[in-house]
Short mmCIF file of C-alpha atoms and ligand atoms in Angstrom, two decimals:
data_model
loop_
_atom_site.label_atom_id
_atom_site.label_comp_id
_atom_site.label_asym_id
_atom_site.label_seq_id
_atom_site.Cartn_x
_atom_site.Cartn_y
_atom_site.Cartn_z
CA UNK G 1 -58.40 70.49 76.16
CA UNK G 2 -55.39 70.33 73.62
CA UNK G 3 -54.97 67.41 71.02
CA UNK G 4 -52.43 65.49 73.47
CA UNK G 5 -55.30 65.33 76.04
CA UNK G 6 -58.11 65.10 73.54
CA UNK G 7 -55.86 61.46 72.59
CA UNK G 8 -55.39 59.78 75.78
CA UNK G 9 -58.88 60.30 77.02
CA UNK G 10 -59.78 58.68 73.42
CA UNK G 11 -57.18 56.05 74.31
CA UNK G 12 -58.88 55.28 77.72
CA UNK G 13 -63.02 55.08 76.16
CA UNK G 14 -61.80 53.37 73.52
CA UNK G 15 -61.08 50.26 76.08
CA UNK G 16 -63.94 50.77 78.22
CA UNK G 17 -66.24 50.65 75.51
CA UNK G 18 -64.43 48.03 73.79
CA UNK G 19 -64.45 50.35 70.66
CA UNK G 20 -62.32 50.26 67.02
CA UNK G 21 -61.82 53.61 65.51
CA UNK G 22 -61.89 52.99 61.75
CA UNK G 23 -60.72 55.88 59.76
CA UNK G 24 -60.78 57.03 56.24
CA UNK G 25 -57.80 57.99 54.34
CA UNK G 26 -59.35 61.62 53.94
CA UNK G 27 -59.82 62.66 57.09
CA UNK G 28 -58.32 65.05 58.61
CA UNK G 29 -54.36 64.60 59.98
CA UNK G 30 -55.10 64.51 63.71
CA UNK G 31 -58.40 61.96 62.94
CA UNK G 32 -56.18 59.84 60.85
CA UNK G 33 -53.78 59.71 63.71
CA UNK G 34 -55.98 58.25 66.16
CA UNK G 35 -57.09 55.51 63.98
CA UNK G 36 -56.96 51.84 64.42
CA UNK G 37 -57.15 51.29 60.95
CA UNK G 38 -57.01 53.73 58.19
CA UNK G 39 -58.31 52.80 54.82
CA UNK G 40 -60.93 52.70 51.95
CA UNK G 41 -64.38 52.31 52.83
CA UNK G 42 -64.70 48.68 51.47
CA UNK G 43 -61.13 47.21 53.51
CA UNK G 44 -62.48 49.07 56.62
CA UNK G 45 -65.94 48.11 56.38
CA UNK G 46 -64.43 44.58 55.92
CA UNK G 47 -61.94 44.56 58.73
CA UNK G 48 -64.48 44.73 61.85
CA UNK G 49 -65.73 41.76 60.47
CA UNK G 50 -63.09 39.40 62.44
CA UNK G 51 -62.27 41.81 65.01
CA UNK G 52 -64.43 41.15 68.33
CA UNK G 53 -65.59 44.46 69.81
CA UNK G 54 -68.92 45.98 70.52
CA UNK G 55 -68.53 49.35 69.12
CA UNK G 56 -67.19 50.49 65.67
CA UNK G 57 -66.49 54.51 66.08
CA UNK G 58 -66.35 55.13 61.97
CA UNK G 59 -64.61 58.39 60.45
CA UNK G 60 -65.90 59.16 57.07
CA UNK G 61 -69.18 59.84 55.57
CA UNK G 62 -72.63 57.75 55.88
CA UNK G 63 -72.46 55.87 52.99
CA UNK G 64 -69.57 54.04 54.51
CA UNK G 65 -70.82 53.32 58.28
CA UNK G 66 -73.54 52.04 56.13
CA UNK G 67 -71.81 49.31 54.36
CA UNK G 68 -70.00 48.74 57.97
CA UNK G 69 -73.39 48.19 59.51
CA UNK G 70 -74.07 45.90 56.78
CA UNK G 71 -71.46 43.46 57.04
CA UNK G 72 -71.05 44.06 60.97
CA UNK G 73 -74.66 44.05 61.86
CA UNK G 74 -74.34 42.75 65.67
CA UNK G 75 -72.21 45.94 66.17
CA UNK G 76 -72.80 49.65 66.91
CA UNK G 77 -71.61 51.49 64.26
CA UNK G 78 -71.09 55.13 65.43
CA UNK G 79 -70.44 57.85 62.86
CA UNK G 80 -69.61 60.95 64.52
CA UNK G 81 -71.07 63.42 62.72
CA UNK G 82 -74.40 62.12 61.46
CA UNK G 83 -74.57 65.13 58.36
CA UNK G 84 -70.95 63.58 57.25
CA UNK G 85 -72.91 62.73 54.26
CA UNK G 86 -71.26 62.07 50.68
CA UNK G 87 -72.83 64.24 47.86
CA UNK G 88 -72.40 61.76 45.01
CA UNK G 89 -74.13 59.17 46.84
CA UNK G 90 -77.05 61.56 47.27
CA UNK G 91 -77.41 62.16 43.83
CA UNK G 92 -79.41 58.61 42.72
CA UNK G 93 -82.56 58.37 44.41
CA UNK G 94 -84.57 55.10 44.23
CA UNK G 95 -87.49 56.67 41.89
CA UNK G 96 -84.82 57.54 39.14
CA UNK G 97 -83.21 54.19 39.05
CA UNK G 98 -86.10 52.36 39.28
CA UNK G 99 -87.30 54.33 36.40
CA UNK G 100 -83.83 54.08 34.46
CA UNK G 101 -84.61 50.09 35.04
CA UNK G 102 -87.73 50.10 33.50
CA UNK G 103 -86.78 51.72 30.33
CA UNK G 104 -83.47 48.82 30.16
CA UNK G 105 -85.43 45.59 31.74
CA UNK G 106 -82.21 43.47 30.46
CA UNK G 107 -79.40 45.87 31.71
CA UNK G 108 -78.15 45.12 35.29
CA UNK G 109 -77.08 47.74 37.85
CA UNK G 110 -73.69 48.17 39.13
CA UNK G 111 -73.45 50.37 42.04
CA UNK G 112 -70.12 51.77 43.31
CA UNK G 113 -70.06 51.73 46.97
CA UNK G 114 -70.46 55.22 47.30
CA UNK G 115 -74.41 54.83 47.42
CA UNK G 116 -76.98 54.70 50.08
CA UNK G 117 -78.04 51.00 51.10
CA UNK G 118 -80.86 51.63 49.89
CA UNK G 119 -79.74 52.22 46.24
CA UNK G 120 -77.71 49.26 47.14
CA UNK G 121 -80.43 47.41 48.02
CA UNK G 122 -81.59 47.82 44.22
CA UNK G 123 -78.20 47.04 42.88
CA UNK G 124 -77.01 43.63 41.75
CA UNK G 125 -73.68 43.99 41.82
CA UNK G 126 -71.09 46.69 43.54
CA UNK G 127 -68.04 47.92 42.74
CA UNK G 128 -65.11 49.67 44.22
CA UNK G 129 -62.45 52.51 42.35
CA UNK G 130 -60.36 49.44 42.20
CA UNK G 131 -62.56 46.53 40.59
CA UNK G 132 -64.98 48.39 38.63
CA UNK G 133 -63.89 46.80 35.28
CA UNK G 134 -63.38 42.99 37.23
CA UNK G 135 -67.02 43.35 38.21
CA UNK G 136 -68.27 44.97 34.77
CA UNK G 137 -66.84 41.65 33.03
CA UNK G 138 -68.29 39.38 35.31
CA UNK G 139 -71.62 40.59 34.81
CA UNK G 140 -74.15 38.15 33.03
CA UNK G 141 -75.72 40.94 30.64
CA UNK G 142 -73.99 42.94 28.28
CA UNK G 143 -76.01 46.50 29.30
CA UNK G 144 -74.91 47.80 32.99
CA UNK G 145 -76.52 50.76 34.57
CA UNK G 146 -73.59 52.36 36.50
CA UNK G 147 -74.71 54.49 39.41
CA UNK G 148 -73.63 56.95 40.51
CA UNK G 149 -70.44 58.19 39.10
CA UNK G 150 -70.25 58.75 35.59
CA UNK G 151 -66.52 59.30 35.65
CA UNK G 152 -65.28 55.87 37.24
CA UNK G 153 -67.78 54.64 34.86
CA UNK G 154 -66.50 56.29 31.76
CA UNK G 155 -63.44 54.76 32.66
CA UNK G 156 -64.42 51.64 33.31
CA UNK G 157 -65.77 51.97 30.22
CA UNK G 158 -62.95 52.56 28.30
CA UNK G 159 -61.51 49.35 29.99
CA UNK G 160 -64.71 47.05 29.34
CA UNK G 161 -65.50 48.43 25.84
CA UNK G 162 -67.49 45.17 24.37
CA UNK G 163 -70.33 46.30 27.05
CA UNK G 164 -72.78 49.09 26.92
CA UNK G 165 -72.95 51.42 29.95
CA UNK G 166 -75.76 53.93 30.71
CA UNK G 167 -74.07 56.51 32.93
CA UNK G 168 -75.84 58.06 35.99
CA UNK G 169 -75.28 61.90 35.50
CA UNK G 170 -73.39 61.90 39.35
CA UNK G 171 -70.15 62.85 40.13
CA UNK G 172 -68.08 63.49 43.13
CA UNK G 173 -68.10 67.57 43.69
CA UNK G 174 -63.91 67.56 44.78
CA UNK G 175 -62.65 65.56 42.14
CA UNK G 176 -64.74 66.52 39.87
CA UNK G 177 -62.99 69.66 40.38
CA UNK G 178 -59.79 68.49 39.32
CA UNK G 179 -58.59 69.67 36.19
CA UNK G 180 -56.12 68.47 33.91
CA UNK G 181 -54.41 72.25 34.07
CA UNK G 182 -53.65 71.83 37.61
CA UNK G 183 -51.92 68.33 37.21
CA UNK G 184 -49.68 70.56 34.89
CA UNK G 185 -49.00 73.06 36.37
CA UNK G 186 -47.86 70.89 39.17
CA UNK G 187 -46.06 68.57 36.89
CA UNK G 188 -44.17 72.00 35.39
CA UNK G 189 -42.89 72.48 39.19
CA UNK G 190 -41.81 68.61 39.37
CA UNK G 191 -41.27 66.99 36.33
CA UNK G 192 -39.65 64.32 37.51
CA UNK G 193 -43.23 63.50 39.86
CA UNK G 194 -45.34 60.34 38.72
CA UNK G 195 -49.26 61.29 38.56
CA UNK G 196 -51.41 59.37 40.33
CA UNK G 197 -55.03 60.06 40.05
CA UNK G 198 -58.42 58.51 41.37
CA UNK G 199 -60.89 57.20 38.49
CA UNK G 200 -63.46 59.54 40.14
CA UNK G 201 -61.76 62.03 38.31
CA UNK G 202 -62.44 63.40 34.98
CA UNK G 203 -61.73 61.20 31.87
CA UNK G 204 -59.00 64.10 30.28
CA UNK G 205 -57.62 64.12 33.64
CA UNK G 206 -56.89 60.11 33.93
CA UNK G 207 -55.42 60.60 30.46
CA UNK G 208 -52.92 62.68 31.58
CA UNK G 209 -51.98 60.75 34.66
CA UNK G 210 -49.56 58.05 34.50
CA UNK G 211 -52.01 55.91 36.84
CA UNK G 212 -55.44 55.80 37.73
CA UNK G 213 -55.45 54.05 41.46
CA UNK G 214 -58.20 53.85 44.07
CA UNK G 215 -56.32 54.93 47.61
CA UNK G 216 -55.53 51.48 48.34
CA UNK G 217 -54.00 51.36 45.47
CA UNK G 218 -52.25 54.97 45.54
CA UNK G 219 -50.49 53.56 49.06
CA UNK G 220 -49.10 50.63 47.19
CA UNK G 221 -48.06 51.86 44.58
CA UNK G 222 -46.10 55.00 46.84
CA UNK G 223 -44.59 52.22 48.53
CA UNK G 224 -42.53 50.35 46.26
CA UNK G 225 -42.17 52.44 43.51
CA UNK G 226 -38.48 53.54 42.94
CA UNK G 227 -40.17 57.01 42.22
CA UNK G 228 -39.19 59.48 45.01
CA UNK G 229 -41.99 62.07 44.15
CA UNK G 230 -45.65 61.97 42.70
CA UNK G 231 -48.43 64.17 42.15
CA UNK G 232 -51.57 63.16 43.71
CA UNK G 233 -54.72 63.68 42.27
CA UNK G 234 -57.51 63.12 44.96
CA UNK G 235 -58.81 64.73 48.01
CA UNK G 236 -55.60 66.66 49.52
CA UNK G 237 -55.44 64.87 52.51
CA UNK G 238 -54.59 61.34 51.14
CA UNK G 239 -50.66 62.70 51.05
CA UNK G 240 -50.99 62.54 55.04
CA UNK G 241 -50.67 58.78 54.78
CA UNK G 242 -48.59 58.56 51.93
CA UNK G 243 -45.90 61.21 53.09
CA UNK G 244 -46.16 59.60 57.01
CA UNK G 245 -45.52 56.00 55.92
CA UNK G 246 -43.15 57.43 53.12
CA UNK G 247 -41.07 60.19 54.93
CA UNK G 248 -38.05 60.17 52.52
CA UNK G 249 -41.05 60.62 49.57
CA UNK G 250 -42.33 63.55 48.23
CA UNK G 251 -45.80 63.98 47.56
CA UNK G 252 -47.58 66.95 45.90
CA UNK G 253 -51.42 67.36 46.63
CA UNK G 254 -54.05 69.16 44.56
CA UNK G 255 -54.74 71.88 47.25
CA UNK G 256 -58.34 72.76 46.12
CA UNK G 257 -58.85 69.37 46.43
CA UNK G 258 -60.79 69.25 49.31
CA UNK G 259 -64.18 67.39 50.95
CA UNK G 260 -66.23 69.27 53.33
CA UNK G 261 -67.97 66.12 54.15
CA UNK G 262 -65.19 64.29 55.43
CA UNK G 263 -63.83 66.81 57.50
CA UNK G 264 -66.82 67.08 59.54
CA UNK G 265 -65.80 64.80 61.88
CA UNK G 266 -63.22 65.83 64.41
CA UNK G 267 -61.52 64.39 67.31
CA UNK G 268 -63.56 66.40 69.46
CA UNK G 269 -66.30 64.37 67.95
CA UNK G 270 -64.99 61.45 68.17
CA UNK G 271 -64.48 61.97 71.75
CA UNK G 272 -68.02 62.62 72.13
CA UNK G 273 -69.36 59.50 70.24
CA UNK G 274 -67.46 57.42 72.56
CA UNK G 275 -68.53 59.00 75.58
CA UNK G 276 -72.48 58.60 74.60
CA UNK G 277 -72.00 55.69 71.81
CA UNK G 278 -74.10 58.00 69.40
CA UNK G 279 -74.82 58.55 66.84
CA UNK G 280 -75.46 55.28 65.88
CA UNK G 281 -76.53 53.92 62.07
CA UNK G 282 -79.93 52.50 62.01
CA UNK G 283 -80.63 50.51 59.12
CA UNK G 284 -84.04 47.92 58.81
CA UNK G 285 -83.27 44.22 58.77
CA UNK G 286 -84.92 44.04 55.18
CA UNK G 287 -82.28 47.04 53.32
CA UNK G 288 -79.51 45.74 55.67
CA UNK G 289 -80.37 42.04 54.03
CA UNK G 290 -80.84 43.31 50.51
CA UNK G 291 -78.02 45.43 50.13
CA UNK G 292 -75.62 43.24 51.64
CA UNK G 293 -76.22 40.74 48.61
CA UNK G 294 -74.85 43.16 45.90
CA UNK G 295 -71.56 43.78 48.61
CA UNK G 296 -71.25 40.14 49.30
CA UNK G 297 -71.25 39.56 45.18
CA UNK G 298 -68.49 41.97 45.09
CA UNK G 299 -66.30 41.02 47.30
CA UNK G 300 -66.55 37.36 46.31
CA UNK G 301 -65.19 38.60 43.03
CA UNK G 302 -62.29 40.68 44.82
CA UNK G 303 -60.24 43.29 44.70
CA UNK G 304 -58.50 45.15 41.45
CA UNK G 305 -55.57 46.71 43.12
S1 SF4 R 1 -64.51 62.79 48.32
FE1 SF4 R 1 -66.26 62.80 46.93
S2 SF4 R 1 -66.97 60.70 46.84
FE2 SF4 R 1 -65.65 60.90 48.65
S3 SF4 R 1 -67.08 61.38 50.31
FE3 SF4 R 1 -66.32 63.34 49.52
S4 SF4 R 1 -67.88 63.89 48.00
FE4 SF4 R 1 -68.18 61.73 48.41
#
């Protein structure tokens, strides 16, 4: 079958099963094409919420169908490749934390949404790329434990400096990658570009940028800028989106740039999942009910971007 065909029988299951197909922004092109919503993992784990269908077919890693399941919990939430699995989230375990907790009985622990629930579930508060410093000051203690990314929370540091933060050694593998060099060189080749990077990068490498934005905030900003190109420092497939709703834009990835993970999934996949509806995210009642109190916390504060 070719990617035309591939489409409309996706097109056809998707209203027999009265499925969404929620997709992240680094998926791959043809993925990101068939979406009903493209987005970050908090906005698309948010916008089933008030949409009334029975099956959510999810395109990113597990982490996020996670935090779908947990504010959609009536709903199948279908990721189509169940190993689509994010590295960084994998890198806190419970045992660790709950050790880490021990030693720092008055810190509280921020989680970025890029952890398991059930690191989540031991969280009390999370965070996105975007309000990591709103929920840092709204924190009642002045000692955070920020899992897992120790670059967004160096940065967030740097932005909440009158509170201590013990970093979690994790880091995403693909922007931690990223060097400052190959902004550079880039930036040689366009020098009229604006750099946008994602606070999961390195400290140097936010330094260097002219804006640290979450993707959310990357496809704002591309949008009504009166820049005409940028550089963008994230996982190389985010300048789909930005160069298809900006065609007259340039936009210059980071080609190493890449996640494995997210480009698991296919369309052939996705075909599949809605043919059998699996496989599905299971989750207990008692993590799905735990970890959804550190989400809800966080998205009564809002978003940064
Ligand atoms: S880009 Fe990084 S943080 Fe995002 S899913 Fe891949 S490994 Fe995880």
């Amino acid at each position: 079958m070719n990617i035309a065909e591939i489409n409309k029988k996706i097109l056809k299951l998707k209203k027999e099963k009265n499925a969404l197909i929620l997709v992240h922004n680094y998926q791959l092109p043809e993925v990101q094409d068939i979406a009903d919503y493209l987005g970050d993992s908090l906005e698309l784990a948010k916008i089933a919420v008030n949409i009334n269908v029975e099956n959510i077919i999810f395109c990113g890693v597990k982490f996020m169908a996670e935090s779908a399941k947990i504010l959609n919990p009536e709903k199948n939430v279908i990721l189509p490749d169940i190993s689509a699995e994010c590295p960084m989230a994998n890198m806190v375990k419970s045992e660790g934390l709950l050790k880490l907790k021990k030693q720092h009985p008055e810190a509280k622990i921020q989680a970025y949404i890029n952890t398991t629930a059930e690191i989540k579930s031991y969280s009390d508060i999370c965070c996105t790329s975007s309000n990591s410093a709103k929920v840092a000051n709204s924190v009642d203690s002045n000692k955070i434990i920020f899992v897992p990314d120790q670059h967004l929370g160096r940065y967030t540091e740097t932005l909440v400096p009158d509170k201590e933060f013990i970093l979690w050694p994790g880091s995403c593998p693909t922007h931690h990658r990223i060097h400052k060099e190959d902004i550079f060189k880039l930036k040689e080749q366009h020098p009229n570009a604006k750099i946008l990077v994602h606070p999961e990068c390195r400290l140097d490498v936010i330094n260097a940028a002219d804006h640290a934005f979450s993707t959310n905030g990357m496809v704002n900003y591309a949008k009504k800028s009166d820049a005409t190109e940028f550089i963008i420092g994230t996982e190389k497939d985010m300048c789909y989106r930005l160069k298809k709703e900006n065609p007259e834009k340039k936009f210059y990835p980071i080609k190493s740039a890449v996640c494995p993970n997210m480009k698991k999934i296919t369309i052939d996949k996705v075909l599949k999942s809605l043919e059998t509806l699996e496989p599905k995210i299971k989750l207990s009642d008692d993590i799905m009910k735990k970890a959804k109190m550190p989400l809800q916390k966080m998205m009564d504060i809002g978003r940064g971007d």
